[in-house]
Amino acid sequence: MVQTVWVSSPGSWALQGSGCHRQGKKRSWRCRFVRTIIQHPCQRHAPKRSRKARMLRKIQICLCFCFVSGILYEISLLSSCVFSYLPMAQHYLTPEQVLNLGKSIIFLETTERLEPPPLVSCSVESAARIYQDRPIILFMRGLTNETALDLNTSYAGFSLLSSMKNVFIFPLQMETIFQETPLLQWYNQVVPEQEKNWVHVSSDASRLALIWKYGGIYMDTDVISIRPIPQESFLAAQKSRFSSNGIFGFPARHKFIWDCMENFVLKYNGNIWGNQGPFLMTRMLKTLCNLTDFQGTEDHSCRNISFLNPQRFYPIPYPAWSRYYQVWDKSPNFNHSYALHLWNFMNRNRKVVVAGSNTLAEKLYKTYCPTTYQDLIQNAKHRDLPGPED
């Protein structure tokens, strides 16, 4: 078992008052507590002891209280997910320990790259800022248990994310994730090298297994969070009567996600892009609900699952994805949105945020992921400027 070091604010569990005393015929709870710890009765008239013995007794009591306080601190932090004091402990936690804290925000990187690009960094940072009381987890396929990456790594994006107090980065181990799910049999039979859309298909499968096992919210790495999502069980409508799988949330062991995993295997066709992703979510939702068109900014609900209006995450639809990288006369306020999907899959020309470009995407970076903007965008611009000798 991994030994965890927890840091917390002093005094929150301190015992108040002096040692043993009598109140009427009853000893105080402090007396009983100390007697239990040091296994020595609390006497009204203690015999005289030597100075050395009394000093040893005080040291004994202090050590006992320190030990108990440490245990109470750890329980307190685990139960309430107080991430203000976690940076030292991050490197000692396993994925299961963090996921079991509950209500994680999960990101996946199913390519082999180890350097998170600015958009990935912005997505994770914005979630970490919006959901400060929840663990933000980035699973990376290229990261292994033997890969030595820490705060001093040469990968700027990795170092930036690792330094955030509630961000955790773990290897993506699919065989472990798929255990005890319908996806394990499929994973053992599929040949990744022969799959046309393996990066996307493996991501579609992994997000289902993780949310089913642990619950929480899954987000694509091109989703910028701008305010908390109030619903616990939800799917995101990309348009009327069509669900995306780029962002969704459910409690652990939810039947809808289990049914999705079973259908994933039953209707598997890796040659059709999206068949295991948005098309899967849509066809499974249609088995439960009579989907209708959205009116205004209303959300739909069916069988305790919220089907959220496209305005919540897709106020700019995918045919107009490039507008994120254009200059607007007046920037939209996105008052009806919880997060913004930047459609990176459509970005074939690899448009990026450039410092000083005044595009909508640059304004989003400045507002919702300022550390990413400063460290990866502005600093990159300064590094590229020619020096006097040039």
Coordinates of C-alpha atoms in Angstrom, one line a residue:
M1 CA 0.0 0.0 0.0
V2 CA 1.3 3.4 -0.9
Q3 CA 2.2 5.6 2.1
T4 CA 0.5 9.0 1.7
V5 CA 1.8 12.2 3.2
W6 CA -0.9 14.7 4.0
V7 CA -0.4 18.4 4.8
S8 CA -3.2 20.4 6.6
S9 CA -3.8 23.5 8.5
P10 CA -2.8 23.4 12.2
G11 CA -5.2 23.4 15.0
S12 CA -8.4 22.0 13.3
W13 CA -8.4 18.9 15.5
A14 CA -6.6 20.3 18.5
L15 CA -7.8 19.3 22.0
Q16 CA -8.7 22.3 24.1
G17 CA -8.2 22.6 27.9
S18 CA -5.7 21.2 30.3
G19 CA -5.3 17.6 31.4
C20 CA -7.3 15.5 33.9
H21 CA -9.6 17.1 36.3
R22 CA -12.8 16.3 38.2
Q23 CA -16.2 17.8 37.7
G24 CA -18.3 16.6 40.6
K25 CA -18.0 12.8 40.7
K26 CA -17.2 12.5 36.9
R27 CA -13.9 12.7 35.3
S28 CA -13.8 14.9 32.1
W29 CA -13.8 13.2 28.6
R30 CA -10.2 14.5 28.3
C31 CA -9.1 12.4 31.2
R32 CA -10.8 9.3 29.7
F33 CA -9.3 10.0 26.3
V34 CA -5.8 10.4 27.6
R35 CA -6.1 7.4 29.8
T36 CA -7.2 5.3 26.8
I37 CA -4.2 6.5 24.8
I38 CA -1.5 6.0 27.3
Q39 CA -3.1 3.2 29.2
H40 CA -2.6 4.7 32.6
P41 CA -5.3 5.6 35.1
C42 CA -6.0 9.2 35.9
Q43 CA -5.4 9.6 39.6
R44 CA -6.6 12.3 41.8
H45 CA -3.6 12.3 44.0
A46 CA -0.7 11.1 41.9
P47 CA 2.5 10.1 43.7
K48 CA 5.5 12.3 43.4
R49 CA 7.8 11.4 40.6
S50 CA 11.2 12.5 39.6
R51 CA 11.7 15.3 37.2
K52 CA 13.0 12.9 34.5
A53 CA 9.9 10.7 34.9
R54 CA 7.5 13.7 34.6
M55 CA 9.3 14.9 31.5
L56 CA 9.1 11.4 29.9
R57 CA 5.4 11.4 30.7
K58 CA 4.8 14.7 28.9
I59 CA 6.7 13.6 25.9
Q60 CA 4.6 10.4 25.8
I61 CA 1.4 12.3 25.9
C62 CA 2.6 14.7 23.2
L63 CA 3.6 11.9 20.9
C64 CA 0.2 10.2 21.3
F65 CA -1.7 13.3 20.5
C66 CA 0.5 14.0 17.4
F67 CA -0.1 10.4 16.2
V68 CA -3.9 10.6 16.6
S69 CA -4.0 14.1 15.1
G70 CA -2.2 12.9 12.0
I71 CA -4.7 10.2 11.5
L72 CA -7.6 12.6 11.9
Y73 CA -6.1 15.0 9.5
E74 CA -5.9 12.3 6.8
I75 CA -9.4 11.2 7.3
S76 CA -10.6 14.8 7.2
L77 CA -8.9 15.5 3.9
L78 CA -10.0 12.2 2.3
S79 CA -13.6 12.7 3.2
S80 CA -14.0 16.4 2.2
C81 CA -11.6 16.5 -0.8
V82 CA -9.8 19.5 0.6
F83 CA -7.2 20.0 -2.2
S84 CA -5.7 23.2 -0.8
Y85 CA -3.1 21.1 1.0
L86 CA -2.5 18.2 -1.5
P87 CA 0.6 19.2 -3.6
M88 CA 3.0 17.2 -1.4
A89 CA 0.7 14.2 -1.4
Q90 CA 0.0 14.1 -5.2
H91 CA 3.0 11.9 -6.0
Y92 CA 2.0 9.2 -3.4
L93 CA -1.5 8.6 -4.6
T94 CA -2.7 5.9 -6.9
P95 CA -5.4 6.4 -9.5
E96 CA -7.8 4.3 -7.5
Q97 CA -7.2 6.4 -4.4
V98 CA -7.9 9.6 -6.2
L99 CA -10.9 8.3 -8.2
N100 CA -12.4 6.9 -5.0
L101 CA -12.6 10.4 -3.6
G102 CA -15.6 10.8 -5.9
K103 CA -16.8 13.3 -8.5
S104 CA -13.6 13.4 -10.5
I105 CA -13.3 15.4 -13.7
I106 CA -11.6 13.0 -16.2
F107 CA -9.5 13.8 -19.3
L108 CA -7.9 11.3 -21.6
E109 CA -4.9 11.5 -23.9
T110 CA -4.9 8.3 -26.0
T111 CA -2.0 9.3 -28.3
E112 CA 1.6 8.5 -27.2
R113 CA 2.6 12.2 -26.8
L114 CA 3.9 13.3 -23.5
E115 CA 3.9 17.1 -24.0
P116 CA 0.3 18.4 -23.5
P117 CA -0.3 21.1 -26.1
P118 CA -1.7 24.5 -25.0
L119 CA -5.3 23.5 -25.7
V120 CA -5.1 20.4 -23.6
S121 CA -3.4 22.4 -20.8
C122 CA -6.1 25.1 -21.0
S123 CA -8.8 22.5 -20.8
V124 CA -7.3 20.9 -17.7
E125 CA -6.4 24.2 -16.0
S126 CA -9.9 25.7 -16.6
A127 CA -11.5 22.6 -15.0
A128 CA -9.1 22.8 -12.1
R129 CA -10.1 26.5 -11.5
I130 CA -13.8 25.9 -11.9
Y131 CA -13.9 22.7 -9.8
Q132 CA -11.5 23.5 -7.1
D133 CA -13.0 21.0 -4.6
R134 CA -12.8 18.1 -7.1
P135 CA -9.9 16.0 -8.4
I136 CA -9.0 16.7 -12.0
I137 CA -7.4 13.7 -13.6
L138 CA -5.5 13.5 -16.9
F139 CA -4.8 9.9 -18.1
M140 CA -2.0 9.7 -20.7
R141 CA -1.4 6.7 -22.9
G142 CA 2.2 7.6 -23.4
L143 CA 3.0 7.7 -19.7
T144 CA 4.0 4.5 -18.0
N145 CA 4.9 3.6 -14.4
E146 CA 8.5 3.6 -15.5
T147 CA 8.4 7.1 -17.1
A148 CA 10.2 9.5 -14.8
L149 CA 8.3 12.8 -15.2
D150 CA 8.0 15.3 -12.4
L151 CA 7.8 19.0 -11.8
N152 CA 11.3 19.4 -13.3
T153 CA 10.5 17.8 -16.6
S154 CA 11.5 19.6 -19.8
Y155 CA 7.9 19.3 -21.0
A156 CA 6.5 22.7 -20.2
G157 CA 2.9 21.7 -20.4
F158 CA 3.4 18.6 -18.2
S159 CA 5.3 20.6 -15.6
L160 CA 2.6 23.3 -15.6
L161 CA -0.3 20.8 -15.0
S162 CA 1.7 18.8 -12.4
S163 CA 2.1 21.9 -10.3
M164 CA -1.7 22.5 -9.9
K165 CA -2.9 21.5 -6.5
N166 CA -6.0 19.4 -7.6
V167 CA -4.6 18.0 -10.9
F168 CA -3.4 14.4 -11.1
I169 CA -1.6 12.8 -14.1
F170 CA -1.6 9.1 -14.4
P171 CA -0.7 6.4 -17.0
L172 CA -3.7 5.2 -19.0
Q173 CA -3.7 1.4 -18.6
M174 CA -6.6 0.2 -20.6
E175 CA -6.4 -3.5 -19.6
T176 CA -6.8 -2.4 -15.9
I177 CA -9.6 0.0 -16.7
F178 CA -11.6 -2.5 -18.6
Q179 CA -11.5 -5.1 -15.8
E180 CA -15.0 -6.2 -14.6
T181 CA -16.7 -4.5 -17.6
P182 CA -18.1 -5.8 -20.9
L183 CA -15.3 -4.0 -22.7
L184 CA -12.5 -6.4 -21.5
Q185 CA -13.5 -9.2 -23.9
W186 CA -13.5 -6.7 -26.8
Y187 CA -10.2 -5.3 -25.8
N188 CA -8.5 -8.7 -25.6
Q189 CA -9.7 -9.5 -29.2
V190 CA -9.2 -6.2 -31.0
V191 CA -5.9 -5.5 -32.9
P192 CA -5.1 -1.8 -32.5
E193 CA -2.7 -1.8 -35.4
Q194 CA -5.5 -2.8 -37.7
E195 CA -8.0 -0.3 -36.4
K196 CA -8.6 2.8 -38.6
N197 CA -9.7 5.0 -35.7
W198 CA -8.0 3.4 -32.7
V199 CA -7.1 6.7 -31.0
H200 CA -10.8 7.7 -30.9
V201 CA -12.2 4.2 -30.4
S202 CA -9.9 3.5 -27.4
S203 CA -10.9 6.9 -25.9
D204 CA -14.6 6.1 -26.4
A205 CA -14.2 2.9 -24.5
S206 CA -12.0 4.2 -21.7
R207 CA -14.3 7.1 -20.8
L208 CA -17.2 4.7 -20.5
A209 CA -15.4 2.3 -18.2
L210 CA -14.0 5.0 -16.0
I211 CA -17.3 6.8 -15.5
W212 CA -19.1 3.5 -14.8
K213 CA -16.6 2.4 -12.2
Y214 CA -16.0 5.7 -10.4
G215 CA -18.5 8.2 -11.5
G216 CA -17.8 11.9 -12.2
I217 CA -17.6 14.0 -15.4
Y218 CA -15.7 13.1 -18.6
M219 CA -14.5 16.0 -20.8
D220 CA -12.6 16.0 -24.1
T221 CA -9.3 17.8 -24.0
D222 CA -10.6 20.6 -26.2
V223 CA -13.3 21.6 -23.7
I224 CA -12.8 24.9 -21.8
S225 CA -14.8 25.1 -18.6
I226 CA -16.4 28.4 -17.7
R227 CA -18.8 27.6 -14.9
P228 CA -19.8 24.5 -12.8
I229 CA -22.2 21.9 -14.3
P230 CA -25.1 21.6 -11.8
Q231 CA -26.4 18.2 -13.0
E232 CA -25.0 14.9 -11.9
S233 CA -26.5 12.6 -14.6
F234 CA -26.4 14.2 -18.0
L235 CA -25.6 14.0 -21.6
A236 CA -24.7 16.9 -23.8
A237 CA -26.8 17.6 -26.9
Q238 CA -24.7 18.5 -29.9
K239 CA -27.9 19.5 -31.7
S240 CA -31.5 18.5 -31.4
R241 CA -32.0 14.8 -31.1
F242 CA -28.3 14.1 -31.3
S243 CA -26.0 13.5 -28.3
S244 CA -22.3 14.0 -28.2
N245 CA -19.9 12.0 -26.0
G246 CA -17.4 14.7 -25.6
I247 CA -18.7 15.6 -22.2
F248 CA -21.1 13.7 -20.0
G249 CA -21.5 12.9 -16.3
F250 CA -23.0 10.1 -14.2
P251 CA -22.7 8.6 -10.7
A252 CA -20.7 5.3 -10.4
R253 CA -22.4 2.1 -11.5
H254 CA -25.1 3.8 -13.5
K255 CA -27.1 1.4 -15.6
F256 CA -27.1 3.7 -18.6
I257 CA -23.3 3.6 -18.9
W258 CA -23.3 -0.2 -18.4
D259 CA -25.9 -0.5 -21.3
C260 CA -23.7 1.7 -23.4
M261 CA -20.7 -0.6 -22.8
E262 CA -22.7 -3.7 -23.8
N263 CA -23.9 -1.9 -27.0
F264 CA -20.4 -0.8 -27.7
V265 CA -19.3 -4.4 -28.0
L266 CA -22.5 -5.7 -29.6
K267 CA -22.6 -3.0 -32.3
Y268 CA -18.8 -2.5 -32.7
N269 CA -17.6 -1.2 -36.0
G270 CA -14.3 0.6 -35.8
N271 CA -14.3 1.7 -39.4
I272 CA -17.2 4.1 -38.9
W273 CA -16.0 7.2 -37.0
G274 CA -18.2 8.0 -34.1
N275 CA -20.1 4.7 -34.1
Q276 CA -18.7 3.9 -30.6
G277 CA -19.0 7.5 -29.5
P278 CA -21.7 10.1 -30.3
F279 CA -23.8 7.6 -32.4
L280 CA -23.6 5.2 -29.5
M281 CA -24.9 7.7 -26.9
T282 CA -27.6 8.8 -29.3
R283 CA -29.0 5.4 -30.1
M284 CA -28.9 4.4 -26.4
L285 CA -30.7 7.6 -25.4
K286 CA -33.4 7.0 -28.0
T287 CA -34.2 3.6 -26.4
L288 CA -35.2 5.4 -23.3
C289 CA -36.6 8.7 -24.5
N290 CA -38.7 10.2 -27.2
L291 CA -36.2 12.9 -28.3
T292 CA -37.7 16.2 -29.6
D293 CA -36.3 19.5 -30.8
F294 CA -35.0 22.0 -28.3
Q295 CA -36.9 25.3 -27.8
G296 CA -34.8 28.2 -26.8
T297 CA -32.3 27.3 -24.0
E298 CA -34.4 24.7 -22.3
D299 CA -33.0 21.3 -21.3
H300 CA -34.7 18.0 -21.7
S301 CA -35.0 15.3 -19.1
C302 CA -35.8 11.6 -19.4
R303 CA -35.5 8.7 -16.8
N304 CA -33.6 11.0 -14.5
I305 CA -31.0 11.8 -17.2
S306 CA -30.7 15.4 -18.2
F307 CA -30.2 16.0 -21.9
L308 CA -28.6 19.4 -21.9
N309 CA -29.3 22.1 -24.5
P310 CA -26.6 22.6 -27.2
Q311 CA -26.1 26.0 -25.8
R312 CA -24.5 24.5 -22.7
F313 CA -21.4 23.2 -24.5
Y314 CA -21.8 23.8 -28.3
P315 CA -23.0 27.5 -28.7
I316 CA -20.7 27.6 -31.8
P317 CA -21.6 24.5 -33.8
Y318 CA -19.0 22.4 -35.6
P319 CA -19.5 23.8 -39.1
A320 CA -18.5 27.2 -37.6
W321 CA -15.6 25.9 -35.5
S322 CA -13.1 28.3 -37.0
R323 CA -14.9 31.3 -35.5
Y324 CA -13.0 30.5 -32.2
Y325 CA -9.9 31.6 -34.0
Q326 CA -11.3 34.7 -35.5
V327 CA -11.5 38.3 -34.2
W328 CA -15.0 39.3 -33.1
D329 CA -16.3 42.8 -33.1
K330 CA -18.1 42.0 -29.9
S331 CA -17.3 38.8 -28.0
P332 CA -20.2 36.6 -27.0
N333 CA -20.9 36.3 -23.3
F334 CA -21.8 32.6 -23.3
N335 CA -24.2 33.2 -20.4
H336 CA -26.1 29.9 -21.1
S337 CA -23.0 27.8 -21.3
Y338 CA -21.1 25.6 -18.8
A339 CA -18.2 24.9 -21.0
L340 CA -17.1 25.4 -24.6
H341 CA -16.1 22.7 -27.1
L342 CA -13.5 24.0 -29.5
W343 CA -13.9 21.2 -32.1
N344 CA -10.2 20.4 -32.3
F345 CA -11.0 17.4 -34.5
M346 CA -12.2 19.8 -37.2
N347 CA -9.0 21.9 -36.9
R348 CA -7.1 20.2 -39.7
N349 CA -5.0 23.3 -40.4
R350 CA -4.0 23.3 -36.8
K351 CA -5.0 26.9 -35.9
V352 CA -3.5 27.9 -32.6
V353 CA -3.8 30.7 -30.1
V354 CA -1.3 33.5 -30.8
A355 CA -0.4 36.1 -28.2
G356 CA -1.8 39.5 -29.3
S357 CA -4.0 38.1 -32.0
N358 CA -7.2 39.3 -30.2
T359 CA -9.1 36.2 -31.3
L360 CA -12.0 34.7 -29.4
A361 CA -9.8 31.8 -28.4
E362 CA -7.1 34.1 -27.0
K363 CA -9.7 35.9 -24.9
L364 CA -10.9 32.5 -23.5
Y365 CA -7.4 31.5 -22.6
K366 CA -6.7 34.8 -20.8
T367 CA -9.9 34.4 -18.8
Y368 CA -10.2 30.7 -18.0
C369 CA -6.6 29.4 -18.2
P370 CA -4.4 32.4 -17.5
T371 CA -1.4 30.3 -16.4
T372 CA -1.4 28.3 -19.7
Y373 CA -1.7 31.5 -21.6
Q374 CA 1.2 33.2 -19.8
D375 CA 3.5 30.2 -19.7
L376 CA 2.8 28.5 -23.0
I377 CA 1.6 31.3 -25.3
Q378 CA 3.2 34.6 -24.1
N379 CA 6.5 33.0 -23.1
A380 CA 6.7 31.1 -26.4
K381 CA 6.2 34.4 -28.2
H382 CA 9.0 36.0 -26.2
R383 CA 11.3 33.1 -26.9
D384 CA 10.7 33.4 -30.6
L385 CA 11.5 37.2 -30.7
P386 CA 14.9 37.9 -32.4
G387 CA 17.6 39.1 -30.0
P388 CA 19.8 42.2 -30.6
E389 CA 22.5 40.0 -32.1
D390 CA 20.1 38.8 -34.8

